[in-house]
PDB file of C-alpha atoms in Angstrom:
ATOM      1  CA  UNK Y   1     -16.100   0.782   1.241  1.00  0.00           C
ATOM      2  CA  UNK Y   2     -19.119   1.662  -0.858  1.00  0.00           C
ATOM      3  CA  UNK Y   3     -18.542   4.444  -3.486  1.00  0.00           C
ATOM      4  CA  UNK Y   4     -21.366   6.005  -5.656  1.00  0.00           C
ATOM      5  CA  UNK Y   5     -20.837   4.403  -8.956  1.00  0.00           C
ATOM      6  CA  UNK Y   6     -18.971   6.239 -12.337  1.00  0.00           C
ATOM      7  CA  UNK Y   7     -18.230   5.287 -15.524  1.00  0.00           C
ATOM      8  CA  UNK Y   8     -15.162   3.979 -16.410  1.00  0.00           C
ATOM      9  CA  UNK Y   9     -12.420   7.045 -17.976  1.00  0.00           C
ATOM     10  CA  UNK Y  10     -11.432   7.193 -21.745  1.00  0.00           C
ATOM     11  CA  UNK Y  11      -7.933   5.338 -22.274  1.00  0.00           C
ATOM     12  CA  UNK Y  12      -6.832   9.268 -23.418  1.00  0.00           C
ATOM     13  CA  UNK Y  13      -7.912  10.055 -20.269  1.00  0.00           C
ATOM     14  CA  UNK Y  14      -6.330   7.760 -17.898  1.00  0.00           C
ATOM     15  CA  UNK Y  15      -2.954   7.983 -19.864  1.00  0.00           C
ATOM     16  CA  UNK Y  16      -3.424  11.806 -18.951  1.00  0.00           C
ATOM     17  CA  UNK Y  17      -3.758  10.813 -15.102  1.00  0.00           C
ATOM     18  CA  UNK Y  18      -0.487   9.034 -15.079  1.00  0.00           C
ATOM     19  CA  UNK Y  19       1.342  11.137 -17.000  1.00  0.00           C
ATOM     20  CA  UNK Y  20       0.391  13.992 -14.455  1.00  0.00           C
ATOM     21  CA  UNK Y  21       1.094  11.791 -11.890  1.00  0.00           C
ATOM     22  CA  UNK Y  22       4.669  11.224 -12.849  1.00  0.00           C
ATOM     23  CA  UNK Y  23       5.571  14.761 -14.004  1.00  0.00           C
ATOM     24  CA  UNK Y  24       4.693  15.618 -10.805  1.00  0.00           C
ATOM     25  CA  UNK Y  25       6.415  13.128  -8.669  1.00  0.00           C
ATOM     26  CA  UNK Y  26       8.488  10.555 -11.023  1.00  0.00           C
ATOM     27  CA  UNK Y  27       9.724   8.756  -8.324  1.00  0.00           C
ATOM     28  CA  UNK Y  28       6.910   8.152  -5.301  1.00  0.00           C
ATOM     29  CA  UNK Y  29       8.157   5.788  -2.558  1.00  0.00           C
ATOM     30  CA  UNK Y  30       6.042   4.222   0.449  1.00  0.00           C
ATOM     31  CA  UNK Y  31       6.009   5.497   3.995  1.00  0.00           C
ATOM     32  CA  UNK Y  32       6.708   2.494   5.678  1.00  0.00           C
ATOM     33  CA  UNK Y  33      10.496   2.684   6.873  1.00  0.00           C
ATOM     34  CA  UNK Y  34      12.802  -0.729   6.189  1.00  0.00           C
ATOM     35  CA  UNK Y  35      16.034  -1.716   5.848  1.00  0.00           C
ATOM     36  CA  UNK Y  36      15.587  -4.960   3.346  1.00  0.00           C
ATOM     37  CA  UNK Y  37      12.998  -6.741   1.967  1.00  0.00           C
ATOM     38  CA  UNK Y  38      12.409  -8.913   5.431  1.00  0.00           C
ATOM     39  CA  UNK Y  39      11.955  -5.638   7.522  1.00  0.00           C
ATOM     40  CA  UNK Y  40       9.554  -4.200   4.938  1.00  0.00           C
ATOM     41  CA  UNK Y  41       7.575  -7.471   5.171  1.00  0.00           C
ATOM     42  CA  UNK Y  42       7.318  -7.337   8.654  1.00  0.00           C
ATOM     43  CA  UNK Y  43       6.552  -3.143   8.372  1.00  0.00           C
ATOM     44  CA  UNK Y  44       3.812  -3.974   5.705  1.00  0.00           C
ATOM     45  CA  UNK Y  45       2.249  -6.795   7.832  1.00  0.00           C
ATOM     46  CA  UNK Y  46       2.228  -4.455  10.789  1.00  0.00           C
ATOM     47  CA  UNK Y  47       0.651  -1.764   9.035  1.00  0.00           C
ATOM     48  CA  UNK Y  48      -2.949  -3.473   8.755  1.00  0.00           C
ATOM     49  CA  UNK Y  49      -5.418  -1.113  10.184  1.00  0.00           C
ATOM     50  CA  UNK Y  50      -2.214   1.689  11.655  1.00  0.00           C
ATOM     51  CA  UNK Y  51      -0.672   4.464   9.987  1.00  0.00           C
ATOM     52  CA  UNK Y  52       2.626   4.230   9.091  1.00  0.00           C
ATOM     53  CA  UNK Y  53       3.902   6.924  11.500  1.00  0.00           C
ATOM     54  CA  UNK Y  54       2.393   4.860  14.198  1.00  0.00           C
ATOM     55  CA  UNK Y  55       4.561   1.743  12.439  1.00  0.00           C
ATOM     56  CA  UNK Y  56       7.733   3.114  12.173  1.00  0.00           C
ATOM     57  CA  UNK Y  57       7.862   4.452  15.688  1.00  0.00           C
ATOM     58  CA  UNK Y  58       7.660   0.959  16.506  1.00  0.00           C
ATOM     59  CA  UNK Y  59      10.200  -0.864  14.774  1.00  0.00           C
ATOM     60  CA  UNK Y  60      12.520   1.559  14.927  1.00  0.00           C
ATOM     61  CA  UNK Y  61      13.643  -0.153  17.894  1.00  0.00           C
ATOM     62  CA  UNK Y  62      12.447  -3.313  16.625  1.00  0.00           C
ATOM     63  CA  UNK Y  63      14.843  -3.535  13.418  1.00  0.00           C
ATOM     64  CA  UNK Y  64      17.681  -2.651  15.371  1.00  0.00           C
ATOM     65  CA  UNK Y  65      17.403  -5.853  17.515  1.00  0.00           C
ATOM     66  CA  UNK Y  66      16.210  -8.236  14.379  1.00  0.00           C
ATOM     67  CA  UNK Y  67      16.467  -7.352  11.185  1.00  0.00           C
ATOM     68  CA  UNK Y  68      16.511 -11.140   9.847  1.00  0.00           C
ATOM     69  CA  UNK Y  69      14.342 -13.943  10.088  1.00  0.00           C
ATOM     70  CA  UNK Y  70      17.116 -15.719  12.856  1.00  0.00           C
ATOM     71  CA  UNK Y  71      16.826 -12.645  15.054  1.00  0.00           C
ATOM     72  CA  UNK Y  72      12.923 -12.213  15.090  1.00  0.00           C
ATOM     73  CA  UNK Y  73      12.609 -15.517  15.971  1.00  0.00           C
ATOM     74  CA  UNK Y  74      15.370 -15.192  18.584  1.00  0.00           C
ATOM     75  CA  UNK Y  75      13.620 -13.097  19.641  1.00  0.00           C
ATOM     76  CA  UNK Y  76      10.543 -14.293  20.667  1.00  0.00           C
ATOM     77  CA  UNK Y  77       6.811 -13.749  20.212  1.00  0.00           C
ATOM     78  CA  UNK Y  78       7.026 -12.093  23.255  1.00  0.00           C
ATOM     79  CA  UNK Y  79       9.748 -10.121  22.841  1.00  0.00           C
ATOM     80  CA  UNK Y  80       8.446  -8.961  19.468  1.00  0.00           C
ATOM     81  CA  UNK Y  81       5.068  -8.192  21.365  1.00  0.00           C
ATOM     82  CA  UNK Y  82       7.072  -5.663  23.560  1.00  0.00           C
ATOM     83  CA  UNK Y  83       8.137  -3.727  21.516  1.00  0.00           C
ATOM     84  CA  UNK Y  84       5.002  -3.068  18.785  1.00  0.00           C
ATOM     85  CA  UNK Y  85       2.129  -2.560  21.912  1.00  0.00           C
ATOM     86  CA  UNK Y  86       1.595   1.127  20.627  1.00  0.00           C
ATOM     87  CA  UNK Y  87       0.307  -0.351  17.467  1.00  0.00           C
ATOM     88  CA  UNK Y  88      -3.141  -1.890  17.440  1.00  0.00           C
ATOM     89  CA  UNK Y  89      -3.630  -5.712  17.428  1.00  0.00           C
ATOM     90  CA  UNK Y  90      -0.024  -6.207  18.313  1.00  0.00           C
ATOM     91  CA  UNK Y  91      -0.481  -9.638  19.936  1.00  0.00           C
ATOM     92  CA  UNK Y  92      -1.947 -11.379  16.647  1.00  0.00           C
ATOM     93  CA  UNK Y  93       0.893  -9.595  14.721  1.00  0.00           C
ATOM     94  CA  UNK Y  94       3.537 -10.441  16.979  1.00  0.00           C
ATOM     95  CA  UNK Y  95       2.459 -14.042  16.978  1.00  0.00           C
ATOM     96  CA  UNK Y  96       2.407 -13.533  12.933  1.00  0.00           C
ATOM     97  CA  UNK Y  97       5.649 -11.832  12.643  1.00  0.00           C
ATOM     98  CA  UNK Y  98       7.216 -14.621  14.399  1.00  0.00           C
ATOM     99  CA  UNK Y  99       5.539 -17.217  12.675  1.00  0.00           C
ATOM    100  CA  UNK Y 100       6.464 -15.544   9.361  1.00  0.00           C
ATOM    101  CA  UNK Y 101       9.864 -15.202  10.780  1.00  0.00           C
ATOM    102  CA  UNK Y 102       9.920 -19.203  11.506  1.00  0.00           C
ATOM    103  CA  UNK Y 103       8.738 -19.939   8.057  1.00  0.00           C
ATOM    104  CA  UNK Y 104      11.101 -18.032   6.343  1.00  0.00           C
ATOM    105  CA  UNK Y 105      13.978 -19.668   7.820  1.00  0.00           C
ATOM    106  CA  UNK Y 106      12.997 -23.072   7.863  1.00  0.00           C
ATOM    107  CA  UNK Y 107      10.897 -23.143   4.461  1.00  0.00           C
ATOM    108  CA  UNK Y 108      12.867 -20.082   2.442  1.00  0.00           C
ATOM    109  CA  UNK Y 109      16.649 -20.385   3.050  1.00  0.00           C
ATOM    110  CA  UNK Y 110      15.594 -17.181   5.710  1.00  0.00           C
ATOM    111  CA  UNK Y 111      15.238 -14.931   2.140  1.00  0.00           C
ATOM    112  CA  UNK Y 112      11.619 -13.570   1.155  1.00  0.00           C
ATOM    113  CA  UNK Y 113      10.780 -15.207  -1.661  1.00  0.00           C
ATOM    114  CA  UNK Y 114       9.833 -13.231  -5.055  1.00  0.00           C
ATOM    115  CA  UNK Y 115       6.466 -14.960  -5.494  1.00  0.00           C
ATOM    116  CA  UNK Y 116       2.829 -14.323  -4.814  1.00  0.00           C
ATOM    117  CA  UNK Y 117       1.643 -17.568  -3.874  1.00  0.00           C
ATOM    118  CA  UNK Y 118       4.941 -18.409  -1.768  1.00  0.00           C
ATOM    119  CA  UNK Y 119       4.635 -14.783   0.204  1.00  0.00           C
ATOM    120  CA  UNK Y 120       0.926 -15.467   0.781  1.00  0.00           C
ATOM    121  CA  UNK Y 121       1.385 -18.972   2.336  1.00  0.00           C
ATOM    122  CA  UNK Y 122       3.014 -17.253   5.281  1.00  0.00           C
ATOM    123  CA  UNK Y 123       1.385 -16.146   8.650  1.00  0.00           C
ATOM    124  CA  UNK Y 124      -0.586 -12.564   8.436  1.00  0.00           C
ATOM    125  CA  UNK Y 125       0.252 -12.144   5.105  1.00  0.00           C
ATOM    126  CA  UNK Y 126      -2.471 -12.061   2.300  1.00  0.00           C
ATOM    127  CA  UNK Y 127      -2.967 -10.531  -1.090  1.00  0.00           C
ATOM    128  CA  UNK Y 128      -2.618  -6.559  -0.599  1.00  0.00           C
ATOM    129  CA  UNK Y 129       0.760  -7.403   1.535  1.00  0.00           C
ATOM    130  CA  UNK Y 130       2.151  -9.888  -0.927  1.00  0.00           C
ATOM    131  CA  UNK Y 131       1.273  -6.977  -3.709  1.00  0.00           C
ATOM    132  CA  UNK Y 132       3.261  -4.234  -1.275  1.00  0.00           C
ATOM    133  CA  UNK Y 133       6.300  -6.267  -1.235  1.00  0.00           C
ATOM    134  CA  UNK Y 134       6.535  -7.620  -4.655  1.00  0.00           C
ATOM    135  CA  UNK Y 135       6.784  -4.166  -5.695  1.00  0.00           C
ATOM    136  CA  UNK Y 136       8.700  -2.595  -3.289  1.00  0.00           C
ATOM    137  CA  UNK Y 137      11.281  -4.959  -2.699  1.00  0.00           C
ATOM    138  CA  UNK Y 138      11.152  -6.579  -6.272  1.00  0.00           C
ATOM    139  CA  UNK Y 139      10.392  -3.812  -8.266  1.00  0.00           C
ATOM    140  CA  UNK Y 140       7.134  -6.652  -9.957  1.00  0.00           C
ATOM    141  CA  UNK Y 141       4.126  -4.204 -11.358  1.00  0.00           C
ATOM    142  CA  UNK Y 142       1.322  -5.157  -9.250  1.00  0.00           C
ATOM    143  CA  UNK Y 143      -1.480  -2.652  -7.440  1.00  0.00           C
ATOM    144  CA  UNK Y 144      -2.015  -3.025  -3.734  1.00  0.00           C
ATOM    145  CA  UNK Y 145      -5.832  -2.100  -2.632  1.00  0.00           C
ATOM    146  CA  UNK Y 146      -5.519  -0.609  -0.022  1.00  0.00           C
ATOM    147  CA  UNK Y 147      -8.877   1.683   1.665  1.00  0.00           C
ATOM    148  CA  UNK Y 148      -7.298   4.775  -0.257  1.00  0.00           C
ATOM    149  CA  UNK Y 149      -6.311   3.442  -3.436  1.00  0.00           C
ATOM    150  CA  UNK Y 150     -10.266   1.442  -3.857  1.00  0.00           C
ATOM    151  CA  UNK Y 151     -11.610   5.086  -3.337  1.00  0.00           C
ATOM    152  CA  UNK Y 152      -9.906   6.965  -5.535  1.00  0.00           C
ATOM    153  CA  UNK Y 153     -10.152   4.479  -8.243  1.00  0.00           C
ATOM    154  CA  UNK Y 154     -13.530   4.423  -7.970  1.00  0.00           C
ATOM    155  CA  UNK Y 155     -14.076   8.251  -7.652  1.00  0.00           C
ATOM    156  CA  UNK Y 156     -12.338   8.819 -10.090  1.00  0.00           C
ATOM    157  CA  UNK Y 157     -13.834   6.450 -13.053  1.00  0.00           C
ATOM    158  CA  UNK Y 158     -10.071   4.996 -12.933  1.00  0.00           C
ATOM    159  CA  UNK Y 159     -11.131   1.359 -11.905  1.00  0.00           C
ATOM    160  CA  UNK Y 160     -14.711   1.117 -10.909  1.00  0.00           C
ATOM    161  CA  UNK Y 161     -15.227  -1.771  -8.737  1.00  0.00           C
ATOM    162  CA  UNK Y 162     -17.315  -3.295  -5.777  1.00  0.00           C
ATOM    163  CA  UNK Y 163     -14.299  -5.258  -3.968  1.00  0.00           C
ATOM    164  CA  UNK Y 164      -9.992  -4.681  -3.690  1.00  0.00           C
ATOM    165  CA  UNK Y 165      -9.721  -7.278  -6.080  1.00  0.00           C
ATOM    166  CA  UNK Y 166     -12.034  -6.003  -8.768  1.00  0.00           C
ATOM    167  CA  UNK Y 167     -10.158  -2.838  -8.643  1.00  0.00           C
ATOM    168  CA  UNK Y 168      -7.045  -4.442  -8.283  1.00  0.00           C
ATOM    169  CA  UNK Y 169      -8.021  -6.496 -11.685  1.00  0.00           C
ATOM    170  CA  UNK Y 170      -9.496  -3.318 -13.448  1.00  0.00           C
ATOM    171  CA  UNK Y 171      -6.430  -1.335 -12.769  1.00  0.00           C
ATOM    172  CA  UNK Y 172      -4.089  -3.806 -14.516  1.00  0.00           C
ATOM    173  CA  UNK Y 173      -5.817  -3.529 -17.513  1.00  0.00           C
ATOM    174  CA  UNK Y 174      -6.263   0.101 -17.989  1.00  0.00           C
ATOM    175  CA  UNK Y 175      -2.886   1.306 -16.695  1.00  0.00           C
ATOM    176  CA  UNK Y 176      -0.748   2.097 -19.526  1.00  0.00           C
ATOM    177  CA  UNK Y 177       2.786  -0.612 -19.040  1.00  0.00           C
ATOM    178  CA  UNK Y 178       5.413   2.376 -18.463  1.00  0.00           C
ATOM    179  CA  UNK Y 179       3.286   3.111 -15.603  1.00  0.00           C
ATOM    180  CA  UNK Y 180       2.297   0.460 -14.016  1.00  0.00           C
ATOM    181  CA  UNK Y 181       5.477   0.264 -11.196  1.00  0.00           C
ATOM    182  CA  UNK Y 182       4.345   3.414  -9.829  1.00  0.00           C
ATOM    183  CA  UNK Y 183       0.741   3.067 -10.011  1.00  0.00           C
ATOM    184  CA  UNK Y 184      -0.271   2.022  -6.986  1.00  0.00           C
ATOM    185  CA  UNK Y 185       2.055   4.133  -5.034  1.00  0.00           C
ATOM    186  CA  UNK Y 186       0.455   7.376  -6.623  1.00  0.00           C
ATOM    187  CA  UNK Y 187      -2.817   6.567  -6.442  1.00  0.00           C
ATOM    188  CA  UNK Y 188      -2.486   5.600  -2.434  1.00  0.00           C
ATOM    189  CA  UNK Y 189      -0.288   8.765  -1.876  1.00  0.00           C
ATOM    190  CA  UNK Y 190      -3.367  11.139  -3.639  1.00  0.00           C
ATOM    191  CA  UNK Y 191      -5.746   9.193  -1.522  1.00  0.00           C
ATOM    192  CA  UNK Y 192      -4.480  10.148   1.669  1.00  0.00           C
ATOM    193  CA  UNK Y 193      -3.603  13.436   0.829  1.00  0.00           C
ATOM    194  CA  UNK Y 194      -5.971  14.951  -1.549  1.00  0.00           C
ATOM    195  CA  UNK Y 195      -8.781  12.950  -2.343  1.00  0.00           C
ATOM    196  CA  UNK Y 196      -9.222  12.323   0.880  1.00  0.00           C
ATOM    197  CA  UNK Y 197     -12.751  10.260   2.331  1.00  0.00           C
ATOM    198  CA  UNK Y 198     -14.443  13.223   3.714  1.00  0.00           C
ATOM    199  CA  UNK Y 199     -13.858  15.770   1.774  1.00  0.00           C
ATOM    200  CA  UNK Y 200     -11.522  15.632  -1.202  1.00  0.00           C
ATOM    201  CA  UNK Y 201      -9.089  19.159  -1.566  1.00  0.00           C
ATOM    202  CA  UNK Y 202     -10.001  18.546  -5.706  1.00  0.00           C
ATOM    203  CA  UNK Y 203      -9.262  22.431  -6.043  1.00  0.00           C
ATOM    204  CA  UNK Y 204      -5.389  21.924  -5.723  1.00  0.00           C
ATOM    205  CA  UNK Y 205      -5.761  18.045  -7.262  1.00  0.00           C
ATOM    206  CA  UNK Y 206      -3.414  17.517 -10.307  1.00  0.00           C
ATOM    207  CA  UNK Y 207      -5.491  15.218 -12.281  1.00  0.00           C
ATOM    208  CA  UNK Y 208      -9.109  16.840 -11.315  1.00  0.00           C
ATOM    209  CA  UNK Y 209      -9.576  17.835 -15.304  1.00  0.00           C
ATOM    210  CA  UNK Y 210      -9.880  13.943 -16.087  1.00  0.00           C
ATOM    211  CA  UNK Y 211     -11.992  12.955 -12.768  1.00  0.00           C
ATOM    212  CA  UNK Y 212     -15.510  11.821 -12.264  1.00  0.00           C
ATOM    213  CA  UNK Y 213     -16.001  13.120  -9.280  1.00  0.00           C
ATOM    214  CA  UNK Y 214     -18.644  14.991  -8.913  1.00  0.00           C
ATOM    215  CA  UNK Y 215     -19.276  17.770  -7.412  1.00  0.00           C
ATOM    216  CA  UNK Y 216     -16.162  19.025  -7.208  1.00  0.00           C
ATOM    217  CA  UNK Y 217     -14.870  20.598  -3.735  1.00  0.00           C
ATOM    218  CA  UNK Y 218     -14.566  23.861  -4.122  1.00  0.00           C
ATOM    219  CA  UNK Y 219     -12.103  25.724  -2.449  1.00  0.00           C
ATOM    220  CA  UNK Y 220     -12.126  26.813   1.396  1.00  0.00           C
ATOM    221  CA  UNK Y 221     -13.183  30.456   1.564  1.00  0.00           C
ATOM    222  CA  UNK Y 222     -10.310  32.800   2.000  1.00  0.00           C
ATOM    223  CA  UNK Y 223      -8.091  30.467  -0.162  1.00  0.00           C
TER     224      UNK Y 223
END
């Protein structure tokens, strides 16, 4: 995940970013379809190296058969296997999922618990995950890395950093506090769809006036 190196953005400037950000879309949301914080757990640890779409299509069937910790494990690792195959490394997440599952009930009253080092002390679950969920389903103001967010913050002069958790770090102390729930929802949402690895669309990007970036894309002829 190397990126060419910037300087870190102005304060004015990052304050700009976010308040582009949320004029243009005050409320973002994640792509990962759940019913309750359990099912997102189990949606966000699925989600390691898939798309979303390729997530959801699998537990839609998946959440209708166990969407608590009792019916995962009811389930079984094998049942669970079943029904995620179309997503990559579904044996090792099965076996997570129900381990997680497992865990929950006997360690957590079957309830996800509200706390980093709690959440990360489960099966397939580590930092970015933990981050996901804590947000999502607790509404806490943390930044999950994720390959899009670490590019753009770095592209952009946002966060600079050589690792998720340097970013991750940098992030929290340049994001201005009224922003800071929705942060790492718009900066993953702009990663995958407009400063994207390849080629970044920066001619229809909202906040390419404050970017580093350089050169910018220009636009594709006939636009």
């Amino acid at each position: 995940m190397a990126q060419k190196k910037v300087k870190s953005l102005p304060k004015a400037d990052v304050e700009a970013i976010f308040g582009a950000f949320a004029a243009s879309n005050p409320e973002p949301r994640g792509e990962l379809d759940y019913v309750n914080p359990f099912t997102l757990l189990v949606a966000v640890v699925l989600s390691a190296q898939a798309t979303d779409a390729g997530v959801n299509k699998a537990t839609k069937t998946l959440f209708q058969l166990a969407d608590t910790p009792e019916k995962m494990v009811a389930l079984g690792a094998a049942g669970i296997e079943e029904r995620i195959k179309t997503i990559g490394l579904f044996r090792t997440k099965a076996r997570n999922v129900f381990a997680l599952s497992q865990q929950l009930v006997e360690r957590f009253g079957s309830e996800v618990p509200a706390d980093r080092e709690a959440l990360e002390s489960l099966p397939g679950v580590g930092r970015k995950t933990a981050n996901v969920v804590l947000n999502i389903a607790f509404r806490q103001p943390t930044i999950a890395v994720d390959t899009h967010l670490f590019r753009v913050a770095n592209r952009t002069g946002l966060a600079p950093g050589k690792t998720p958790l340097e970013v991750e770090t940098g992030l929290l102390k340049v994001v201005p506090d009224q922003y800071l729930l929705h942060a790492h929802h718009w900066l993953i949402l702009h990663g995958r769809y407009i400063c994207k690895a390849r080629k970044p669309e920066c001619w229809r990007c909202i906040i390419a006036p404050w970017c580093r970036f350089e050169p910018k894309t220009p636009p594709p002829k006939g636009a």
